[in-house]
Short mmCIF file of C-alpha atoms and ligand atoms in Angstrom, two decimals:
data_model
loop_
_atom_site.label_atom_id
_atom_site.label_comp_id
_atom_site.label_asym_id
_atom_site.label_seq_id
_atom_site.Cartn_x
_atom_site.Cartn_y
_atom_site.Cartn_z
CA UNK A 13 173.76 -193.23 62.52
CA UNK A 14 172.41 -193.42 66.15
CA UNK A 15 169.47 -191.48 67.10
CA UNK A 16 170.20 -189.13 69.93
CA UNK A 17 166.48 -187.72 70.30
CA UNK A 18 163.03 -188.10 69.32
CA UNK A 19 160.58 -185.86 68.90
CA UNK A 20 157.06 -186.08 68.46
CA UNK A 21 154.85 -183.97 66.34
CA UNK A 22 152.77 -181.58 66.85
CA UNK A 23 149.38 -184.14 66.21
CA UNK A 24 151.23 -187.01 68.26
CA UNK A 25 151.06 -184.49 71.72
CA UNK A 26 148.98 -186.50 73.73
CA UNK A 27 145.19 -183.89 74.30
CA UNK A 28 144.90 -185.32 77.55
CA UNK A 29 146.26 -185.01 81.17
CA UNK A 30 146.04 -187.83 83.37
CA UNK A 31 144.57 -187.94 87.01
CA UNK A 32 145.95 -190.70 88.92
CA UNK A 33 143.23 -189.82 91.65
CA UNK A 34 140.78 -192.64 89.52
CA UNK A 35 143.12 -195.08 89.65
CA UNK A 36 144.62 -195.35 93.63
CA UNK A 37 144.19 -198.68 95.28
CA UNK A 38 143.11 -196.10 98.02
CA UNK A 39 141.95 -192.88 97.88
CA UNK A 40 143.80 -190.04 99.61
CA UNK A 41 142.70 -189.39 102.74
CA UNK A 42 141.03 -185.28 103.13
CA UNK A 43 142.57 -182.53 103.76
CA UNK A 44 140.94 -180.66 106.85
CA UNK A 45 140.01 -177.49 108.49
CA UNK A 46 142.67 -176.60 111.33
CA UNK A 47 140.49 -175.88 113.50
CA UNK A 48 137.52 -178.23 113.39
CA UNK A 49 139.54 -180.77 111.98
CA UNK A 50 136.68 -181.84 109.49
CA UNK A 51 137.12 -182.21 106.05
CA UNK A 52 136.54 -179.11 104.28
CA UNK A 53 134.66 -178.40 101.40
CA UNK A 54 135.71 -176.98 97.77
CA UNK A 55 133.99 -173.78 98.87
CA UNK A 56 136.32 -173.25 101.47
CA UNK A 57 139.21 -172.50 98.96
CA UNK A 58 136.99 -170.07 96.53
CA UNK A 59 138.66 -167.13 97.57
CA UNK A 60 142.24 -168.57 96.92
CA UNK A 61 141.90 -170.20 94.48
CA UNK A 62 139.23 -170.14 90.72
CA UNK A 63 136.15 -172.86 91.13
CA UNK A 64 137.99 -174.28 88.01
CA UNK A 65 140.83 -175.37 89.60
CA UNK A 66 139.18 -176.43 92.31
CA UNK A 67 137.07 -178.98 90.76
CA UNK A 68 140.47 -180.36 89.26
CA UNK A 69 141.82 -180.26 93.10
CA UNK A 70 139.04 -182.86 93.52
CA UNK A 71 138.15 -184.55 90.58
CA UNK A 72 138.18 -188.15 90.38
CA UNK A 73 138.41 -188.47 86.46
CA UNK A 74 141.01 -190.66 85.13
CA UNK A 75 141.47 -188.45 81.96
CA UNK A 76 141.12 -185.17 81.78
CA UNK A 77 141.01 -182.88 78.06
CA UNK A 78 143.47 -180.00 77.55
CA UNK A 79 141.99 -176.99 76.60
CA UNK A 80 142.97 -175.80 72.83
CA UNK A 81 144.06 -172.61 74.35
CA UNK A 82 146.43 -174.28 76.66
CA UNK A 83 148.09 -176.32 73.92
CA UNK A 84 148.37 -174.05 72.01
CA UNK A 85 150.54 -172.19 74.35
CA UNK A 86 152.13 -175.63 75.10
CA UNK A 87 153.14 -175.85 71.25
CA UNK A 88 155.96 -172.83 71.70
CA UNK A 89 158.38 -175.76 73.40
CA UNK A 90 156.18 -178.76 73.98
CA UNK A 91 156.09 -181.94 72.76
CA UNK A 92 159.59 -181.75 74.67
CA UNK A 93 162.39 -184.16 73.13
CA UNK A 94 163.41 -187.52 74.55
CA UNK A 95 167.44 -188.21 74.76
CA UNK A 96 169.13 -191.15 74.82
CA UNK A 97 172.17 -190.24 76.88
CA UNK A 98 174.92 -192.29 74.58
CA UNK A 99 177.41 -190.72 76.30
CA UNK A 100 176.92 -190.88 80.03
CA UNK A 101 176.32 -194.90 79.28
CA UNK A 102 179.56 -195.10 77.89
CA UNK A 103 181.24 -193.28 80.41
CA UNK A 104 179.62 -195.76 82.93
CA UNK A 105 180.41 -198.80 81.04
CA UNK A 106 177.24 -199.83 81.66
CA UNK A 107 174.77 -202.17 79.64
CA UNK A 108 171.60 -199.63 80.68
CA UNK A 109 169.66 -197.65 78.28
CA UNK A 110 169.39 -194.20 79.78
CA UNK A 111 166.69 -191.80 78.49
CA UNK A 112 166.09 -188.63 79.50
CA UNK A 113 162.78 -186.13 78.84
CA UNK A 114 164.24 -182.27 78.71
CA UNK A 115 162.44 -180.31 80.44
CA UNK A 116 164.79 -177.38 80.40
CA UNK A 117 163.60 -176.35 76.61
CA UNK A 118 160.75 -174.57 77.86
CA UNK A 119 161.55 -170.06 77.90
CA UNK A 120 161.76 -170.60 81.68
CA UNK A 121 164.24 -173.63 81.42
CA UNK A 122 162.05 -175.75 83.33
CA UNK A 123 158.92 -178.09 83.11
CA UNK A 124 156.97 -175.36 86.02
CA UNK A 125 155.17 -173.81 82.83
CA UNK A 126 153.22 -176.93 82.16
CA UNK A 127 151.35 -176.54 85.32
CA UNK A 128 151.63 -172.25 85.19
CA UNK A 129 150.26 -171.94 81.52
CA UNK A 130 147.18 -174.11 82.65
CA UNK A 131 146.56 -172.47 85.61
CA UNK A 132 147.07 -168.72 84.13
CA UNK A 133 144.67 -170.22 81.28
CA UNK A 134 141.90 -171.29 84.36
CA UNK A 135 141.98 -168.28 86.51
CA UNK A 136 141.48 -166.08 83.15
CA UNK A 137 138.81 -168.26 81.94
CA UNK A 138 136.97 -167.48 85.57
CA UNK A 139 137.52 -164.19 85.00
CA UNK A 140 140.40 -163.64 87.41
CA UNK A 141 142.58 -160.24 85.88
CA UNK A 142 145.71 -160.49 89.05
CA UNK A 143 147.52 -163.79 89.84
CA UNK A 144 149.68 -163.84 92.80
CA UNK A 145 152.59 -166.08 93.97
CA UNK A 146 155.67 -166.67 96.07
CA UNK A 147 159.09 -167.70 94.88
CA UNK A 148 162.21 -168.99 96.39
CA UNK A 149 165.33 -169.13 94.00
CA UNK A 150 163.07 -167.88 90.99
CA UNK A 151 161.98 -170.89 89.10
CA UNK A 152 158.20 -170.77 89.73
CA UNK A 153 158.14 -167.10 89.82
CA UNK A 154 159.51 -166.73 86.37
CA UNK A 155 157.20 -169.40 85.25
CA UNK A 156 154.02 -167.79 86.32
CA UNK A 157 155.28 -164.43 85.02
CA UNK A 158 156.23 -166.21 81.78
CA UNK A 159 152.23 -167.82 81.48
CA UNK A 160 150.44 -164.75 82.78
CA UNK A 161 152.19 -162.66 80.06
CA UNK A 162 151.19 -164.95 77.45
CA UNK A 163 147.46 -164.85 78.76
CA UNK A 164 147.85 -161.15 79.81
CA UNK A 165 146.80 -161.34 83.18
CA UNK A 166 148.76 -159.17 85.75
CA UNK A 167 151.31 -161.11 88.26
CA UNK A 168 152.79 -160.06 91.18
CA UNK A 169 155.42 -162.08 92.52
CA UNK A 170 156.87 -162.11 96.27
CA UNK A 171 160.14 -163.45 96.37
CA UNK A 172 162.50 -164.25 99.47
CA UNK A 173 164.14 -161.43 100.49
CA UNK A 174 167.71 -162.89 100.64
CA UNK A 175 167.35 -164.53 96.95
CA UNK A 176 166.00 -161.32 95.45
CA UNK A 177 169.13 -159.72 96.90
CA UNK A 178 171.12 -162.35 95.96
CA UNK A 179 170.06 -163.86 92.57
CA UNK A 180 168.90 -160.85 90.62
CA UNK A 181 168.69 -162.93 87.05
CA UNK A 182 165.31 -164.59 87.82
CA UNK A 183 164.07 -161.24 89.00
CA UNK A 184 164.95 -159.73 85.78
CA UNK A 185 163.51 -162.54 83.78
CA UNK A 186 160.10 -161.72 85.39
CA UNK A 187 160.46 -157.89 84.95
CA UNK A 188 160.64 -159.08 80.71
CA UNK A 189 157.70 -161.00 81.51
CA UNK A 190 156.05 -157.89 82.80
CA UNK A 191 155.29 -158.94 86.39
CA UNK A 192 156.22 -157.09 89.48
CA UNK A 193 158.53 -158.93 91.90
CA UNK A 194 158.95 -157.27 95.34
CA UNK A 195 161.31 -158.46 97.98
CA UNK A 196 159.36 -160.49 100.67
CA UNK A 197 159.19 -159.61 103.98
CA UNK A 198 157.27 -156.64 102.05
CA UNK A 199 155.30 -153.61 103.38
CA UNK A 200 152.51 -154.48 101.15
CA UNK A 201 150.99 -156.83 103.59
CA UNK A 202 149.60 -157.51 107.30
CA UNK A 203 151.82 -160.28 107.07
CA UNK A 204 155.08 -158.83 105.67
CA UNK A 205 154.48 -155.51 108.05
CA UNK A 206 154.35 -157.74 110.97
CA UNK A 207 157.67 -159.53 110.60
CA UNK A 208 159.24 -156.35 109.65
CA UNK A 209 158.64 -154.46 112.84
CA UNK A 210 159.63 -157.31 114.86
CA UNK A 211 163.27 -157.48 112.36
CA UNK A 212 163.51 -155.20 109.46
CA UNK A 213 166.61 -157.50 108.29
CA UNK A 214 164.49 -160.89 108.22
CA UNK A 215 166.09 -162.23 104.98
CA UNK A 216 162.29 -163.88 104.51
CA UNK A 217 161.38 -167.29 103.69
CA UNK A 218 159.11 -168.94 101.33
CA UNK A 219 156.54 -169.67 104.21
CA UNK A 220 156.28 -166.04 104.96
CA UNK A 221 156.20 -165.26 101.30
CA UNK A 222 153.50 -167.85 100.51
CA UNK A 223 151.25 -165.90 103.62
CA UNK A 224 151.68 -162.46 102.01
CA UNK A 225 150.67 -163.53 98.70
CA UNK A 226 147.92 -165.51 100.20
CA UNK A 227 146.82 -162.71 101.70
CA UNK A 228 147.47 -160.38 98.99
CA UNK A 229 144.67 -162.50 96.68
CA UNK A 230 142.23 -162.56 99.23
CA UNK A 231 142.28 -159.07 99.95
CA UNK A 232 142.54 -157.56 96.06
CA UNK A 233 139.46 -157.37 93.59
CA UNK A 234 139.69 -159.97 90.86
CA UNK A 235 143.08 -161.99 92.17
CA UNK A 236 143.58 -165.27 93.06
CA UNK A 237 146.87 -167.38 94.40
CA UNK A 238 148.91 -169.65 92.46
CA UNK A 239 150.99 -172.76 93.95
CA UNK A 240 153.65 -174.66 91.96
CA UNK A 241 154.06 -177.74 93.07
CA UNK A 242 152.18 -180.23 96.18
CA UNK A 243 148.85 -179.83 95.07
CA UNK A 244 146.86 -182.67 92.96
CA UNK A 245 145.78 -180.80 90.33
CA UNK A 246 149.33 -179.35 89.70
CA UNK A 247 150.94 -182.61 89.29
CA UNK A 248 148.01 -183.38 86.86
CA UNK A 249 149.51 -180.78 84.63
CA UNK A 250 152.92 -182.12 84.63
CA UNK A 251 151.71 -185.67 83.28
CA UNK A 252 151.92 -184.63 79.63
CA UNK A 253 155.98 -185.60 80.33
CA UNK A 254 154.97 -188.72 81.15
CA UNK A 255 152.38 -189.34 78.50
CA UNK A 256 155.04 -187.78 76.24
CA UNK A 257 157.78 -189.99 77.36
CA UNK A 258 155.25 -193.38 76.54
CA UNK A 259 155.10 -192.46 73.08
CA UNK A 260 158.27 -191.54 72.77
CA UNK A 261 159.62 -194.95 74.01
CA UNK A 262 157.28 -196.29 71.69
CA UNK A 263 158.46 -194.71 68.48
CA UNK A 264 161.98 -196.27 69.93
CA UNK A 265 160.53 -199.71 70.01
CA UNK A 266 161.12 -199.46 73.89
CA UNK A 267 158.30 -202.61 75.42
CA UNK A 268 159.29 -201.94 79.03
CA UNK A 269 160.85 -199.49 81.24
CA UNK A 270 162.55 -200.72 84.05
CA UNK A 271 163.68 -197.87 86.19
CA UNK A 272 161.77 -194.11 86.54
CA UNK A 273 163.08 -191.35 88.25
CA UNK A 274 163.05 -187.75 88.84
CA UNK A 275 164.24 -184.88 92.22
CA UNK A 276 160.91 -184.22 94.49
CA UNK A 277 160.57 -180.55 96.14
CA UNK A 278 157.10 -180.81 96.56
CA UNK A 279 156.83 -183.58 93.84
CA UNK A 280 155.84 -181.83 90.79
CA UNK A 281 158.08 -182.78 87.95
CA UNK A 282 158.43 -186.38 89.05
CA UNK A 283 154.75 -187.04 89.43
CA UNK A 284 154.44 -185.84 86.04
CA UNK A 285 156.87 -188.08 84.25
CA UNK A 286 156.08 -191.12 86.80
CA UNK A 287 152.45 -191.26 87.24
CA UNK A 288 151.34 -192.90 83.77
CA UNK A 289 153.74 -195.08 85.12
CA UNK A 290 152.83 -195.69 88.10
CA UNK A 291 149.10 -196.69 86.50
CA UNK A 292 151.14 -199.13 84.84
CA UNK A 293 152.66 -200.89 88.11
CA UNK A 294 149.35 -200.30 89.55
CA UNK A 295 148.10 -203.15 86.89
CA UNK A 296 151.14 -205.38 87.64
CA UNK A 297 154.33 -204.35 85.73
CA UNK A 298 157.34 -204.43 87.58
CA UNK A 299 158.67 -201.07 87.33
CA UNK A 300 161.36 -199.19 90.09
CA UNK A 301 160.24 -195.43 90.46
CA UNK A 302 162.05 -193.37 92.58
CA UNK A 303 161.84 -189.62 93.27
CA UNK A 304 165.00 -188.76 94.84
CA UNK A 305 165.40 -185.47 97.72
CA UNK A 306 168.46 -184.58 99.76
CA UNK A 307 169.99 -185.78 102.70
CA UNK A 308 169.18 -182.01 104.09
CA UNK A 309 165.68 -182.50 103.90
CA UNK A 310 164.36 -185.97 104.00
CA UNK A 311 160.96 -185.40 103.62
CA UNK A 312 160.23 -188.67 102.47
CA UNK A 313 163.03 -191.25 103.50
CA UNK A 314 162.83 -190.14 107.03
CA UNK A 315 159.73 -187.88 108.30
CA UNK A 316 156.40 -189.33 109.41
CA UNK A 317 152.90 -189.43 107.56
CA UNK A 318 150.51 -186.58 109.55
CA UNK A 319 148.83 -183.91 108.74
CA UNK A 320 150.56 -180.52 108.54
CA UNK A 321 149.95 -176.97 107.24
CA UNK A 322 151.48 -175.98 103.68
CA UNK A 323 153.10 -172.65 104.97
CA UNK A 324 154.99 -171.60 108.44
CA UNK A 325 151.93 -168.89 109.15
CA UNK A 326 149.30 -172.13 109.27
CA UNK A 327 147.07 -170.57 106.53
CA UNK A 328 146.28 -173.40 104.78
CA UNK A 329 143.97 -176.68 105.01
CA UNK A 330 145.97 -179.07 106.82
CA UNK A 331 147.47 -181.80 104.08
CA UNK A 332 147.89 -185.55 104.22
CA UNK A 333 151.70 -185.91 104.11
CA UNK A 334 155.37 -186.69 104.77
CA UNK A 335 156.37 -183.55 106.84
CA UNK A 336 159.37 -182.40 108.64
CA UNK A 337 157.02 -179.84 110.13
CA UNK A 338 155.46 -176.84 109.14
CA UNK A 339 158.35 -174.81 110.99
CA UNK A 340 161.31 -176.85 109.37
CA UNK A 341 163.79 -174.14 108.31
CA UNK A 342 166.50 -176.16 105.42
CA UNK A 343 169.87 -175.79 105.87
CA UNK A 344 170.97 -173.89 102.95
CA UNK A 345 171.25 -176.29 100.05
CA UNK A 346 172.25 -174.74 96.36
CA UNK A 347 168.47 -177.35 95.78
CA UNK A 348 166.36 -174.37 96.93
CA UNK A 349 163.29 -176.15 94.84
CA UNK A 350 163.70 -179.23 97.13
CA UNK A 351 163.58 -177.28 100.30
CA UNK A 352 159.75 -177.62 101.17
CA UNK A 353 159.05 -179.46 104.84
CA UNK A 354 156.25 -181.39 103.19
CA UNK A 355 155.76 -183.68 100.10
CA UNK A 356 152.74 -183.76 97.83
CA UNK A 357 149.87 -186.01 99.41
CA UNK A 358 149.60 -188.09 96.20
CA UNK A 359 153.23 -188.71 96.22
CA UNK A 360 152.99 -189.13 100.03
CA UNK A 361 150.06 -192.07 99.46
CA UNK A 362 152.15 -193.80 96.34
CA UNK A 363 154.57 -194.15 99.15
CA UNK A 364 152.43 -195.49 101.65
CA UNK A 365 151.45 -198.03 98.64
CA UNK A 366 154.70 -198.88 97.94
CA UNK A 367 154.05 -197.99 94.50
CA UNK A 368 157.15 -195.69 94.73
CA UNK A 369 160.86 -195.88 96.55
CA UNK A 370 161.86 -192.69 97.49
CA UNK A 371 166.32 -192.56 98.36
CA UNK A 372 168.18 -189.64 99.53
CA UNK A 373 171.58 -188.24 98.29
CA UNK A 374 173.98 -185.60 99.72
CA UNK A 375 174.92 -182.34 97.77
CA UNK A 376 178.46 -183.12 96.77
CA UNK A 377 177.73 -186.78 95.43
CA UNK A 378 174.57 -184.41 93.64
CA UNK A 379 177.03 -182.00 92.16
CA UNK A 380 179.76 -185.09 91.31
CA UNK A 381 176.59 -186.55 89.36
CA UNK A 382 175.65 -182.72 87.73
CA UNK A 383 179.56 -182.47 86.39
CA UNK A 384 179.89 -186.12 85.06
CA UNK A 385 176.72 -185.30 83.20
CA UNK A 386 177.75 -181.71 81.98
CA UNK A 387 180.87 -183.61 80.66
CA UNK A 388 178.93 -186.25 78.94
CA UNK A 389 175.78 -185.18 77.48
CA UNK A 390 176.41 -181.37 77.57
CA UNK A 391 173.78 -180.00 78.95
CA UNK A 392 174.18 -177.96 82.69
CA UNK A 393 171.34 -179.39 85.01
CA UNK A 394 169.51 -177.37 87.85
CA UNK A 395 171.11 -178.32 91.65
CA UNK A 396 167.41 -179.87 91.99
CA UNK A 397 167.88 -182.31 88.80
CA UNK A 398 171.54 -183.68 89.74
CA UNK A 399 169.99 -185.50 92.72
CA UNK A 400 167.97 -187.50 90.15
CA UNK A 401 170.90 -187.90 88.05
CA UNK A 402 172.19 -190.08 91.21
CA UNK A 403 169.53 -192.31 91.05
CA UNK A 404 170.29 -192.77 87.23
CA UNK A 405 174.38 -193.72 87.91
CA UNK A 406 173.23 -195.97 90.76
CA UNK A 407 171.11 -197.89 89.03
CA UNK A 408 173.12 -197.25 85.38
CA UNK A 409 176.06 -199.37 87.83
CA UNK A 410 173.44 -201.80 89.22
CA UNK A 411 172.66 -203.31 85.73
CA UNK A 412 176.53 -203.31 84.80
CA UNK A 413 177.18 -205.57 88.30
CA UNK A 414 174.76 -207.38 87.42
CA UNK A 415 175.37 -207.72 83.71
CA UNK A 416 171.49 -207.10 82.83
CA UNK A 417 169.59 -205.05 79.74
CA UNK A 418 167.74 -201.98 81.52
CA UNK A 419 166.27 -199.07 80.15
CA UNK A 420 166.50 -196.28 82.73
CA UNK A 421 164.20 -192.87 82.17
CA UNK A 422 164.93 -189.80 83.96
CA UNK A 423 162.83 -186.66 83.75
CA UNK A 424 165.67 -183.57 83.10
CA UNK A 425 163.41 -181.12 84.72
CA UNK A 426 165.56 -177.99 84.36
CA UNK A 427 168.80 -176.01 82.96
CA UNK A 428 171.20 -174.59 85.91
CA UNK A 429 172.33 -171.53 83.65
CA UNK A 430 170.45 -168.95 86.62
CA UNK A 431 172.78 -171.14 89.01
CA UNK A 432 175.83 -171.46 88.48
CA UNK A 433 177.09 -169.67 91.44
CA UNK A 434 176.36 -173.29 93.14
CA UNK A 435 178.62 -174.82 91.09
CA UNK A 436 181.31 -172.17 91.62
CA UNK A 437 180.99 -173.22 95.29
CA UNK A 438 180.87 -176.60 94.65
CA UNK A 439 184.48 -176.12 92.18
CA UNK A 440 185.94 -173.76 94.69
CA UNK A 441 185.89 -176.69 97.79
CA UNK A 442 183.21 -174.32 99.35
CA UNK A 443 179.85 -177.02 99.34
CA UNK A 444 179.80 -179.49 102.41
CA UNK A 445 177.17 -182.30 102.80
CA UNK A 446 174.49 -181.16 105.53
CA UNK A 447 172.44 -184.49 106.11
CA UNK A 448 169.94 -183.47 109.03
CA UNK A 449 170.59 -184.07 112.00
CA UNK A 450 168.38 -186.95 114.29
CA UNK A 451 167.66 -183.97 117.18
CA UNK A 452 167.35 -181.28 114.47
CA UNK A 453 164.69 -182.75 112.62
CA UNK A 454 163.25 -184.04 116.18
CA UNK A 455 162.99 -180.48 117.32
CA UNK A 456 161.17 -180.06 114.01
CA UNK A 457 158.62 -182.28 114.18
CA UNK A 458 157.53 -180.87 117.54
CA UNK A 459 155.23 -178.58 115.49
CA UNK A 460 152.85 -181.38 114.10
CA UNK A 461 152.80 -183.27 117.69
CA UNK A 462 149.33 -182.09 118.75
CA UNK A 463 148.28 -182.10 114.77
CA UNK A 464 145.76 -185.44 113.35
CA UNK A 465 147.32 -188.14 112.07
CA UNK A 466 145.76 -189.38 108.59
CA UNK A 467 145.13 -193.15 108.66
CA UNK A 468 147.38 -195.08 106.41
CA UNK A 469 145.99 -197.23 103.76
CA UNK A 470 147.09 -199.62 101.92
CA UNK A 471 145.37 -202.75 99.76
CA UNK A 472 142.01 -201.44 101.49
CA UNK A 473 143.76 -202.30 104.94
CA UNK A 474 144.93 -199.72 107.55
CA UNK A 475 148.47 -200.17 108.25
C1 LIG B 515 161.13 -176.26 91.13
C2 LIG B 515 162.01 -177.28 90.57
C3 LIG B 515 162.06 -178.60 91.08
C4 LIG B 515 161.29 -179.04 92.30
O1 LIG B 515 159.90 -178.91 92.25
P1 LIG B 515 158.91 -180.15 92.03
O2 LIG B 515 157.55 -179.59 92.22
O3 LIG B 515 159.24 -181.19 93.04
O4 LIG B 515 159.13 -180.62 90.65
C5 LIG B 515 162.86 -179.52 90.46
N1 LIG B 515 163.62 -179.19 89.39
C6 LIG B 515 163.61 -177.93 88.87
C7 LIG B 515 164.48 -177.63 87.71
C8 LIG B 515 162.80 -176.95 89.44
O5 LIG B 515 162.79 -175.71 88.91
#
């Protein structure tokens, strides 16, 4: 018989994370205080965020050790199994070996608890009682609720206003986590008041919800902020796919991977199945990696490298990145995790490297790709995950044209059970490709014009 999966055991999880931060051929460049435009120091995000986290944020460590009472927590769905996706090859035709790391086993259905388990284990090791967050669509809300509640730490969640309407199935899933989600625009805040005087209908948005719950940690005894995705040490904790994945290919008697790819939002999930990877192009293999984004909001195939803020109220340090601009408001895509204006600044300086090759697709050829997988291996992907399914039947077709051997790995990073209504819309004739517009997104980037521009380095060279 074939063998559809492989799992590893419980002493074959790898105890390590891996911080790709030792092993740039440049380092990134700082981020920097707004308004002095220096670099700042770690102290200057103490109040956000735990000491612990910050010394992650910064370290330069090529491996770093997981905590026993992290893996432990990570044993409930971790190590995650790799597929072999039989099916979808033979619906292609195609001479590729696809495999696939599911993410979507994890009680959330997505790989966001590998970073929110760490992070809920960090803040209570500092002594932190109250984590708070924002959420679009759900995904990282329920995943902090989910790792707070093992750790027992309270959570308060502020959620988009228009998806907590909208999408009450996330909500609930935190409310059995024991967190409290409010609606954002919310009275609780300076921030949320503000906007609600000016329109008590806003419908919110996940800048103004990231500036209430900023603001809700730094005001509160004993709380401190979490963020999902874009910063370093977040896509440190997603590496154990990656580091997974090696062994995994391994145990196969896989030598070489040809093709890696994954969806980038802020570029959590792909960074964590791609960077062990990428250390391995770094030292000369030739290796395609691709994290794929939509045509809606093409962060990284078409915006420039500056320096931007991480939310629309300019609260944060200003980041190293491919930005559409701090202001960018996403046409509404059923990807709401691949709506952010910016793109991780490790990602964004792999790019500037050429370690990586970013590609764009459009939302119907993303839900064509979701179906034709649903029908072949089974399994219902998140809107965010079809887009790297398109990478995969690209390239799946590439190696049939050109009558080549490839093995192809794609990180599954999440079930689209909580969203089917998307596909509904997508059946129904409803869905319509929005690629962005040339004036939109120039009207867009107007926000970053008088912003510093982070030098671009590559081989030791500025480019
Ligand atoms: C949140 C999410 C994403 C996008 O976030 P990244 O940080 O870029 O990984 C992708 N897929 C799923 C299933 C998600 O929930």
């Amino acid at each position: 018989m074939k063998q559809v999966k492989v799992f590893l055991t419980e002493d074959e999880i790898p105890k390590q994370w891996y911080n790709i931060q030792a092993d740039l051929p440049d380092p990134l460049q700082p981020p920097i205080h707004p308004a002095t435009g220096e670099p700042i120091g770690p102290d200057a995000l103490a109040p956000v965020f735990p000491m612990n986290l910050i010394e992650q944020e910064v370290s330069q460590e090529r491996w770093i050790n997981i905590p026993d009472e992290v893996m432990e927590k990570y044993l409930l769905w971790r190590p995650t199994p790799l597929y072999r996706a039989y099916e979808l090859e033979k619906a292609l035709g195609t001479p590729a070996r696809i495999y696939y790391k599911n993410e979507g086993v994890s009680p959330p259905g997505s790989h966001k608890p590998n970073t929110a388990v760490a992070q809920a284990y960090y803040n209570k090791a500092f002594g932190i009682k109250r984590m708070t967050t924002e959420t679009g669509a759900g995904q990282w809300g329920s995943a902090l609720s989910f790792a707070t509640c093992l750790f027992g730490l309270e959570c308060k969640v502020y959620m988009v206003r228009i998806s907590y309407d909208q999408k009450p199935y996330r909500r609930l899933m935190m409310n059995c986590w024991n967190a409290n989600c409010i609606a954002s625009p919310s009275k609780n805040t300076n921030a949320g008041r503000k906007i609600l005087e000016e329109n008590p209908d806003s419908p919110g948005s996940l800048g103004i919800a990231i500036s209430e719950a900023i603001e809700d940690a730094v005001t509160s005894k004993d709380t401190r902020y979490s963020l999902g995705s874009v910063l370093n040490h977040v896509l440190m904790h997603q590496t154990i796919i990656g580091l997974e994945a090696k062994k995994q290919l391994e145990k196969l008697g896989e030598k070489k991977v040809d093709v890696v790819c994954g969806c980038a939002g802020g570029g959590s999930n792909f960074s964590g199945l791609a960077f062990p990877f990428v250390l391995d192009k770094i030292n000369g293999a030739e290796i395609t990696i691709v994290p794929s984004e939509p045509t809606s909001c093409p962060t990284m195939t078409r915006a420039p490298f500056s320096y931007d803020f991480g939310d629309t109220a300019e609260t944060t340090p200003l980041l190293p990145m491919y930005t559409l601009g701090h202001k960018f408001i996403p046409p509404p895509i059923h990807a709401g995790g691949l709506r952010y204006h910016g793109i991780a600044p490790l990602i964004s300086q792999c790019i500037v490297e050429g370690l990586i090759e970013p590609r764009a697709y459009n939302q119907l050829g993303a839900y064509e790709a979701a179906v034709l997988w649903a029908r072949t291996e089974g399994f219902i992907s998140a809107p965010e995950t079809s887009h790297a399914i398109c990478t995969v039947i690209e390239e799946a077709k590439k190696a049939k044209e050109e009558g080549k051997e490839k093995v192809i790995l794609l990180n599954w990073s999440g079930h689209g059970l909580m969203d089917l209504t998307g596909y509904d819309a997508y059946f129904s004739g409803k869905l319509v490709d929005y690629p962005l517009p040339e004036e939109e997104m120039r009207q867009s980037l107007e926000a970053i014009e008088g912003l510093p521009k982070p030098k671009k380095m590559k081989g030791g060279k500025e480019i």
